[in-house]
mmCIF file of C-alpha atoms in Angstrom:
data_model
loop_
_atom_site.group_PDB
_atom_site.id
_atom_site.type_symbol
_atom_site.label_atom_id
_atom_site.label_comp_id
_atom_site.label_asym_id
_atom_site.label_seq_id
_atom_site.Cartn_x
_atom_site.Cartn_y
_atom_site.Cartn_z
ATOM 1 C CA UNK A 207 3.915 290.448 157.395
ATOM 2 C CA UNK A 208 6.815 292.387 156.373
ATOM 3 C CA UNK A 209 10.103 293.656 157.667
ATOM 4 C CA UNK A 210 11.904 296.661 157.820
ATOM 5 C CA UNK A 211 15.749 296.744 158.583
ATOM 6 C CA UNK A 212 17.126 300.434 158.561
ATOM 7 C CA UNK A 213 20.885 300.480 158.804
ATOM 8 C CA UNK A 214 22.903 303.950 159.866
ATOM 9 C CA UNK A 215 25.034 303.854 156.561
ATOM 10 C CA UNK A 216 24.052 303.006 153.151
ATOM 11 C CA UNK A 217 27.431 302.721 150.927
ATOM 12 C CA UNK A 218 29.209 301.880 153.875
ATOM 13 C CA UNK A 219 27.839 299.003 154.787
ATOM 14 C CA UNK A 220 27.276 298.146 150.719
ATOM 15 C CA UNK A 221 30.783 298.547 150.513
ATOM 16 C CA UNK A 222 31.414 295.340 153.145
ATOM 17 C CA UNK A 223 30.937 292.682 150.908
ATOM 18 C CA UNK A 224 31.417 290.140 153.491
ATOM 19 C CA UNK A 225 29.081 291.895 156.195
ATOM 20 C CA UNK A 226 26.987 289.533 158.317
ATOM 21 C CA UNK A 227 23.980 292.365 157.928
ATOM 22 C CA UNK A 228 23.582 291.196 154.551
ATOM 23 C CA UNK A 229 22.849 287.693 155.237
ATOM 24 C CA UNK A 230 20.568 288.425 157.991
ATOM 25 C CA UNK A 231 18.646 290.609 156.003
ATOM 26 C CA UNK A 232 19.028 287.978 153.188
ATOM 27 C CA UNK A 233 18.047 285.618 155.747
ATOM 28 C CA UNK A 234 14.682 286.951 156.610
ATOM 29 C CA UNK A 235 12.994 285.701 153.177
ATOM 30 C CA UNK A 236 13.339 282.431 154.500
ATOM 31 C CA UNK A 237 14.032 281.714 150.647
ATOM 32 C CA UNK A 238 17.377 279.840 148.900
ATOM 33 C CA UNK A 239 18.051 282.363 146.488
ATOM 34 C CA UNK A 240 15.911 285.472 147.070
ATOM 35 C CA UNK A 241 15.065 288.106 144.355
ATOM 36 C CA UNK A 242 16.958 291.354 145.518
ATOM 37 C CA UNK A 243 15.917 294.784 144.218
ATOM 38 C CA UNK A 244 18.408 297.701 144.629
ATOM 39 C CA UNK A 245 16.721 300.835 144.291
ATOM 40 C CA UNK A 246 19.404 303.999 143.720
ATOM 41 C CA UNK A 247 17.368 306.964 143.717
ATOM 42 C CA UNK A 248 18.997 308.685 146.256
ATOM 43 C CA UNK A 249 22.329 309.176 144.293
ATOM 44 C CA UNK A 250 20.573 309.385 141.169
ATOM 45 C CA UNK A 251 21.221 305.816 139.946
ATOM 46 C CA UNK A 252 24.572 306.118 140.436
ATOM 47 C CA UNK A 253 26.428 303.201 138.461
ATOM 48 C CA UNK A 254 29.007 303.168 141.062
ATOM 49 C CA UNK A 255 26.789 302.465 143.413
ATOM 50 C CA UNK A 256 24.919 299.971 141.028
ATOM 51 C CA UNK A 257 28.056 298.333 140.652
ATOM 52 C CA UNK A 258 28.986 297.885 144.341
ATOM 53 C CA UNK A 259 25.274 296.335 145.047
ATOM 54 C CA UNK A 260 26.069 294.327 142.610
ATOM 55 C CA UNK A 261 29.054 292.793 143.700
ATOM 56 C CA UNK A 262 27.933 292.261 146.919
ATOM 57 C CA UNK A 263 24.254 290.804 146.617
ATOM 58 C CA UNK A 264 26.176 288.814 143.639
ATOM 59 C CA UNK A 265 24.377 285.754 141.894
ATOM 60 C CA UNK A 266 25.958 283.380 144.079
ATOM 61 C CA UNK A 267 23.754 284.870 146.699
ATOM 62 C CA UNK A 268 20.621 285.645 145.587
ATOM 63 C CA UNK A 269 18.882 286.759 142.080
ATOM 64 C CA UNK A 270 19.881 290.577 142.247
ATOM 65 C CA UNK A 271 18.363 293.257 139.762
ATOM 66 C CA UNK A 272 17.787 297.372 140.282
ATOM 67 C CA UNK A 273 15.674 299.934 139.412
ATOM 68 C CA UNK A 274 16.591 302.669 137.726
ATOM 69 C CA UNK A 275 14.070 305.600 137.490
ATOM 70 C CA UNK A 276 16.113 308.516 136.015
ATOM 71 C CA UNK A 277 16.225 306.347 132.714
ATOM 72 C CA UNK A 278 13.720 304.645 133.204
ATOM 73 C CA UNK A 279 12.657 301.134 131.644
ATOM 74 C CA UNK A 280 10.229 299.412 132.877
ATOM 75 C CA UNK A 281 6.048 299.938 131.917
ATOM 76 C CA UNK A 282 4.291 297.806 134.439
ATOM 77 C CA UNK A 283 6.497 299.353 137.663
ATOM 78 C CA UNK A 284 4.017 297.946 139.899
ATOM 79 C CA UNK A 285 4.316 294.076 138.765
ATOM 80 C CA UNK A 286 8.137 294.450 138.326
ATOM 81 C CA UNK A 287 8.429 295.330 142.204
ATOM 82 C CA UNK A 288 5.988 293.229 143.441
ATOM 83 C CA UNK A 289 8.100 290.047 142.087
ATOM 84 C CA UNK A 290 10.601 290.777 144.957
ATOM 85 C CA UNK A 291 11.325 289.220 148.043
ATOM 86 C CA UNK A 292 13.929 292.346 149.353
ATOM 87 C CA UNK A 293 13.682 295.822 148.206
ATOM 88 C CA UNK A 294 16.915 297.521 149.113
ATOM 89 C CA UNK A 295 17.180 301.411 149.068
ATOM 90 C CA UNK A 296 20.673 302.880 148.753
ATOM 91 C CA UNK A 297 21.717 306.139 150.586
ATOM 92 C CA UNK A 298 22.448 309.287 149.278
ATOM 93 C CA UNK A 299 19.655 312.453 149.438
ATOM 94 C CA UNK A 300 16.354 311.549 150.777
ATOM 95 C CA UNK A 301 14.102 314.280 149.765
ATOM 96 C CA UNK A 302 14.659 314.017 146.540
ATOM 97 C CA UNK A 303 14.368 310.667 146.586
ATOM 98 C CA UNK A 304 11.178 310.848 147.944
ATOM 99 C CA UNK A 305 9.999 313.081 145.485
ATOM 100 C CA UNK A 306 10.977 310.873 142.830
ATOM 101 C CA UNK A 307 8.823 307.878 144.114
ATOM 102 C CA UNK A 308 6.069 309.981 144.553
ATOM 103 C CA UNK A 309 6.155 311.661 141.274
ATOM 104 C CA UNK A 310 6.749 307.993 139.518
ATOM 105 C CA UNK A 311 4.141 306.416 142.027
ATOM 106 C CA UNK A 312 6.488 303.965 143.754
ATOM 107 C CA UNK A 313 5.692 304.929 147.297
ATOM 108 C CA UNK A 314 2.308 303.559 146.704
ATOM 109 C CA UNK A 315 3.648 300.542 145.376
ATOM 110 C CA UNK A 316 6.145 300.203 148.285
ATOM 111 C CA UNK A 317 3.002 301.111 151.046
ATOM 112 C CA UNK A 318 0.759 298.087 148.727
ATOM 113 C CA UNK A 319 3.549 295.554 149.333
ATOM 114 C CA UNK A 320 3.950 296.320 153.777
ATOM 115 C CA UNK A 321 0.209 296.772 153.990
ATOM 116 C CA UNK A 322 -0.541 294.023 152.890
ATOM 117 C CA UNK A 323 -0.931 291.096 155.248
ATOM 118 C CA UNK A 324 0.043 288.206 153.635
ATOM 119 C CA UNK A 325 3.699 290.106 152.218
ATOM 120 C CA UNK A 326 6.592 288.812 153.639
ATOM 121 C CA UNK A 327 8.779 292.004 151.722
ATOM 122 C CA UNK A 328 11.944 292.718 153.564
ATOM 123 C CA UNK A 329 12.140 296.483 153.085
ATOM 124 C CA UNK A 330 16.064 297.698 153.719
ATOM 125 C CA UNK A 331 18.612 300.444 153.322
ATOM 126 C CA UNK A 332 21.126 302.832 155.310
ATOM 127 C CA UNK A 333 20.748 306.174 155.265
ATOM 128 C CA UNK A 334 18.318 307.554 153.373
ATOM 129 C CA UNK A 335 17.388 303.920 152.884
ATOM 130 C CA UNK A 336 16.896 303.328 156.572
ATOM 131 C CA UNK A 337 14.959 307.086 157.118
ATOM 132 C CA UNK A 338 12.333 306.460 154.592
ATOM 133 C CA UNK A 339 10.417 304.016 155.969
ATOM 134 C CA UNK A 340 9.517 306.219 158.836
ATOM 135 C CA UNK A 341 7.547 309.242 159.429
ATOM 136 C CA UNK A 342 10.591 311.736 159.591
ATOM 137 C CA UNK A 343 14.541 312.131 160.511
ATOM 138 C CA UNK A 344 17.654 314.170 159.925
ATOM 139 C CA UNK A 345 19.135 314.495 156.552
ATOM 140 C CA UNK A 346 21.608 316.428 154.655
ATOM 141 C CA UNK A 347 19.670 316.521 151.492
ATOM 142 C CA UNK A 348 20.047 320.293 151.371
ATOM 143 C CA UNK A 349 23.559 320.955 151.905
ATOM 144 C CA UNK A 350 26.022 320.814 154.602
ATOM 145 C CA UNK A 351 24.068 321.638 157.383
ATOM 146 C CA UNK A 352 21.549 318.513 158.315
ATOM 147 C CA UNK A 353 17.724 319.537 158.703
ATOM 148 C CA UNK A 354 14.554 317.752 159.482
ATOM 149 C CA UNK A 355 12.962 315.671 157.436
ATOM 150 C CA UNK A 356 9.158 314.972 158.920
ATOM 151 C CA UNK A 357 8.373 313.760 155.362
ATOM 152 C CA UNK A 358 9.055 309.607 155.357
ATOM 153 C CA UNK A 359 6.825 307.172 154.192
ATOM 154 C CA UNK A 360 5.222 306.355 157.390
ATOM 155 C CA UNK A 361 5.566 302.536 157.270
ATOM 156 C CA UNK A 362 6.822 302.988 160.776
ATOM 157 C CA UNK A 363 5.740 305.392 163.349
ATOM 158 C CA UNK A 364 8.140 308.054 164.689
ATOM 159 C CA UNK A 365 11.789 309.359 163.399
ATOM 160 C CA UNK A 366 15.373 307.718 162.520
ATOM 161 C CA UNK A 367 18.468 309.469 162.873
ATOM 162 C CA UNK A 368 21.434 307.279 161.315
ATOM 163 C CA UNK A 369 24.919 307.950 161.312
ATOM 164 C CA UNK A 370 24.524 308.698 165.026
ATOM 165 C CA UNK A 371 28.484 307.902 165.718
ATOM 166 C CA UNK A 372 29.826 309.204 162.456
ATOM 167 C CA UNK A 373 28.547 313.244 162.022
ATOM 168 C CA UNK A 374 28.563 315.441 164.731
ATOM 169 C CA UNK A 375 25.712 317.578 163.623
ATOM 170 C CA UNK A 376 23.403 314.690 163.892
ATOM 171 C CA UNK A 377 22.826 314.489 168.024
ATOM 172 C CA UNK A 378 22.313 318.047 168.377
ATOM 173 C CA UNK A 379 19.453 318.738 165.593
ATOM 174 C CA UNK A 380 18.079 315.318 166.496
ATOM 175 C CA UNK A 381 17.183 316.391 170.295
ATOM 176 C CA UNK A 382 16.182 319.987 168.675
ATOM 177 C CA UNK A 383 13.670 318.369 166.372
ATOM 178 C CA UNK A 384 12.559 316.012 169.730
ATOM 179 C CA UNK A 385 11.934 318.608 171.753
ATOM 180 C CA UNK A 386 10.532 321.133 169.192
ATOM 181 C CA UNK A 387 7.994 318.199 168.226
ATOM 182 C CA UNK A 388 9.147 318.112 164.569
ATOM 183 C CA UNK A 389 10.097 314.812 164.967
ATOM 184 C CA UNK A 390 8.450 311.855 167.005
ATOM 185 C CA UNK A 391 10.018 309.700 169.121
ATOM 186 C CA UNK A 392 12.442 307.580 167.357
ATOM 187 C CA UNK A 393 15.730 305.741 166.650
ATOM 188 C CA UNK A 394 19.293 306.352 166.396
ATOM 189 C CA UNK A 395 22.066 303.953 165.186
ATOM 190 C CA UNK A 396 25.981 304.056 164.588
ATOM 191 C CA UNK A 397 27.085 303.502 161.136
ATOM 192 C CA UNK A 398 27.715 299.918 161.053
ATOM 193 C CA UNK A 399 24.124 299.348 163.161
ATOM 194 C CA UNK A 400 20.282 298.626 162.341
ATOM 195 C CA UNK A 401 17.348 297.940 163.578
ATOM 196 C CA UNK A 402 14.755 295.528 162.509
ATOM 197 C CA UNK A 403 10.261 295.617 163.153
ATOM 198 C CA UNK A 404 8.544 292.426 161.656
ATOM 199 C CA UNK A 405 5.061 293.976 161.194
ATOM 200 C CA UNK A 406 5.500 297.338 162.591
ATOM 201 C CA UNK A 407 6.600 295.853 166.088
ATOM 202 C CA UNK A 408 10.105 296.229 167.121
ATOM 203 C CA UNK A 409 12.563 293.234 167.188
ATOM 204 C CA UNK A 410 16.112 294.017 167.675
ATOM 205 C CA UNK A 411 18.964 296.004 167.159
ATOM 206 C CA UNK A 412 21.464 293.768 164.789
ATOM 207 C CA UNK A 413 25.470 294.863 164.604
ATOM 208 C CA UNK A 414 28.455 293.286 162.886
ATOM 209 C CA UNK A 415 31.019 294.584 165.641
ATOM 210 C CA UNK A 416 30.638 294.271 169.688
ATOM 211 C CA UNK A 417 30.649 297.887 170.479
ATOM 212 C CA UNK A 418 26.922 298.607 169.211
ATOM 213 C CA UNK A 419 25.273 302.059 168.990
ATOM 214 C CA UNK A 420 21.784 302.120 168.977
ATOM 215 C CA UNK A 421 19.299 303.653 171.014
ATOM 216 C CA UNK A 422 15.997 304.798 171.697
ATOM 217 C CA UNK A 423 15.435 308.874 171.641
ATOM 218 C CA UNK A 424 12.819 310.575 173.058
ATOM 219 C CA UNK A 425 12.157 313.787 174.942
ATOM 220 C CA UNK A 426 10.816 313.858 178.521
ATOM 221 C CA UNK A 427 9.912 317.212 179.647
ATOM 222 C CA UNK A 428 12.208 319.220 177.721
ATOM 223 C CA UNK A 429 14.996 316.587 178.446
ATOM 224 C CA UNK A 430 16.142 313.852 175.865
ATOM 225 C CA UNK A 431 16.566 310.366 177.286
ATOM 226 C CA UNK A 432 18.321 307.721 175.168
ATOM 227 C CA UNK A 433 17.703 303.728 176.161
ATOM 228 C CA UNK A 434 20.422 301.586 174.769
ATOM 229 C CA UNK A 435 18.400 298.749 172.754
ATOM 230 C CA UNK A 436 19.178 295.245 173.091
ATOM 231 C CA UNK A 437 21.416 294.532 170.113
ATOM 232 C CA UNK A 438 22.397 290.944 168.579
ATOM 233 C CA UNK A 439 25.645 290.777 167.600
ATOM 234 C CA UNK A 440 25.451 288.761 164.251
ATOM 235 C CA UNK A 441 27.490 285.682 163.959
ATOM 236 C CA UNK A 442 30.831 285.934 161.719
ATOM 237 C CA UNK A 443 31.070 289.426 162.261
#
């Protein structure tokens, strides 16, 4: 079965070359020298960005590679994804990332992969690289006010909200989209937090520092109640 590790920041946390996230993530393959797939949609292939993922899943690490799709080339996308053991998303705009994938056909290819049983994928990202893989969240993909986004891929039930401790905008349209119904119940993590599901299920909150932001969100009769998640601070953080 596969994972899913959704982080609160994507270039952020890139950025940390040294972060104990990346090994735990890294870690989860269960593999020497796992194949690493960077996928930089969201900024539209950005080299920049290329370049950071790069020097932080470095060869020394793992077997890195990316996927660019605005110049795209690679044929057979489906057999060139499936030969990976992580497929990392970077941050940057969701929506249009999503309609990228969809228009290109990757989002079936990505739902093939968790689906399927006997896939031990670890799918990963911050921001819009940690709000894909469920069914909604907030975004800022169109402009400086955040809106809802109930248009994820669905690999995990409910909504994310990342960058819960970094943008102020993010509580208050959160709870709005709770109690509206927009959004389902959900998740919410700090910058520098994520949290992991092996097969769907829930199995921790992971964080580089001590003081760890991530909760559960929900609304309760027209009230939001947030549950503090038990969080495992990562060694050498």
């Amino acid at each position: 079965m596969s994972h899913v590790v959704a982080t609160g920041a994507g270039k952020v946390m890139m950025d940390r070359r040294t972060d104990p996230t990346h090994d735990y993530i890294l870690g989860l393959t269960g593999k020497e020298r796992p194949r690493v797939l960077f996928v930089g949609t969201a900024t539209g292939d950005d080299p920049a960005y290329i370049l950071s993922f790069y020097t932080t899943y470095h060869s020394d690490r793992c077997a890195p590679h990316h996927l660019p799709l605005f110049h795209r080339a690679v044929d057979d996308l489906a057999g060139f994804v499936r030969g990976f053991d992580v497929i990392h998303v970077g941050g940057g705009n969701t929506a249009n990332m999503l309609d990228v994938w969809r228009r290109q056909g990757l989002d079936d290819i990505m739902r093939e992969l968790w689906e399927d049983e006997s896939s031990n994928v670890v799918f990963t990202g911050g921001s819009a690289g940690g709000i894909c893989w469920f069914e909604g969240g907030t975004t800022d993909s169109f402009g400086p006010t955040l809106l809802v986004l109930p248009d994820g891929l669905g690999f995990l039930p409910g909504s994310f909200s990342p960058h819960y401790d970094a943008e102020d905008q993010r509580q208050p349209i959160y709870h709005a989209a709770l109690k509206s119904g927009e959004l389902g119940p959900g998740y919410a993590v700090g910058n520098l937090q994520s949290v992991h599901f092996h097969g769907g299920k829930f199995v921790t909150a992971i964080s580089p520092v001590e003081d760890a932001l991530a909760l559960t969100v929900k609304a309760v009769d027209g009230e939001i109640v947030e549950t503090p998640l038990p969080v495992t601070v990562l060694a050498g953080s």
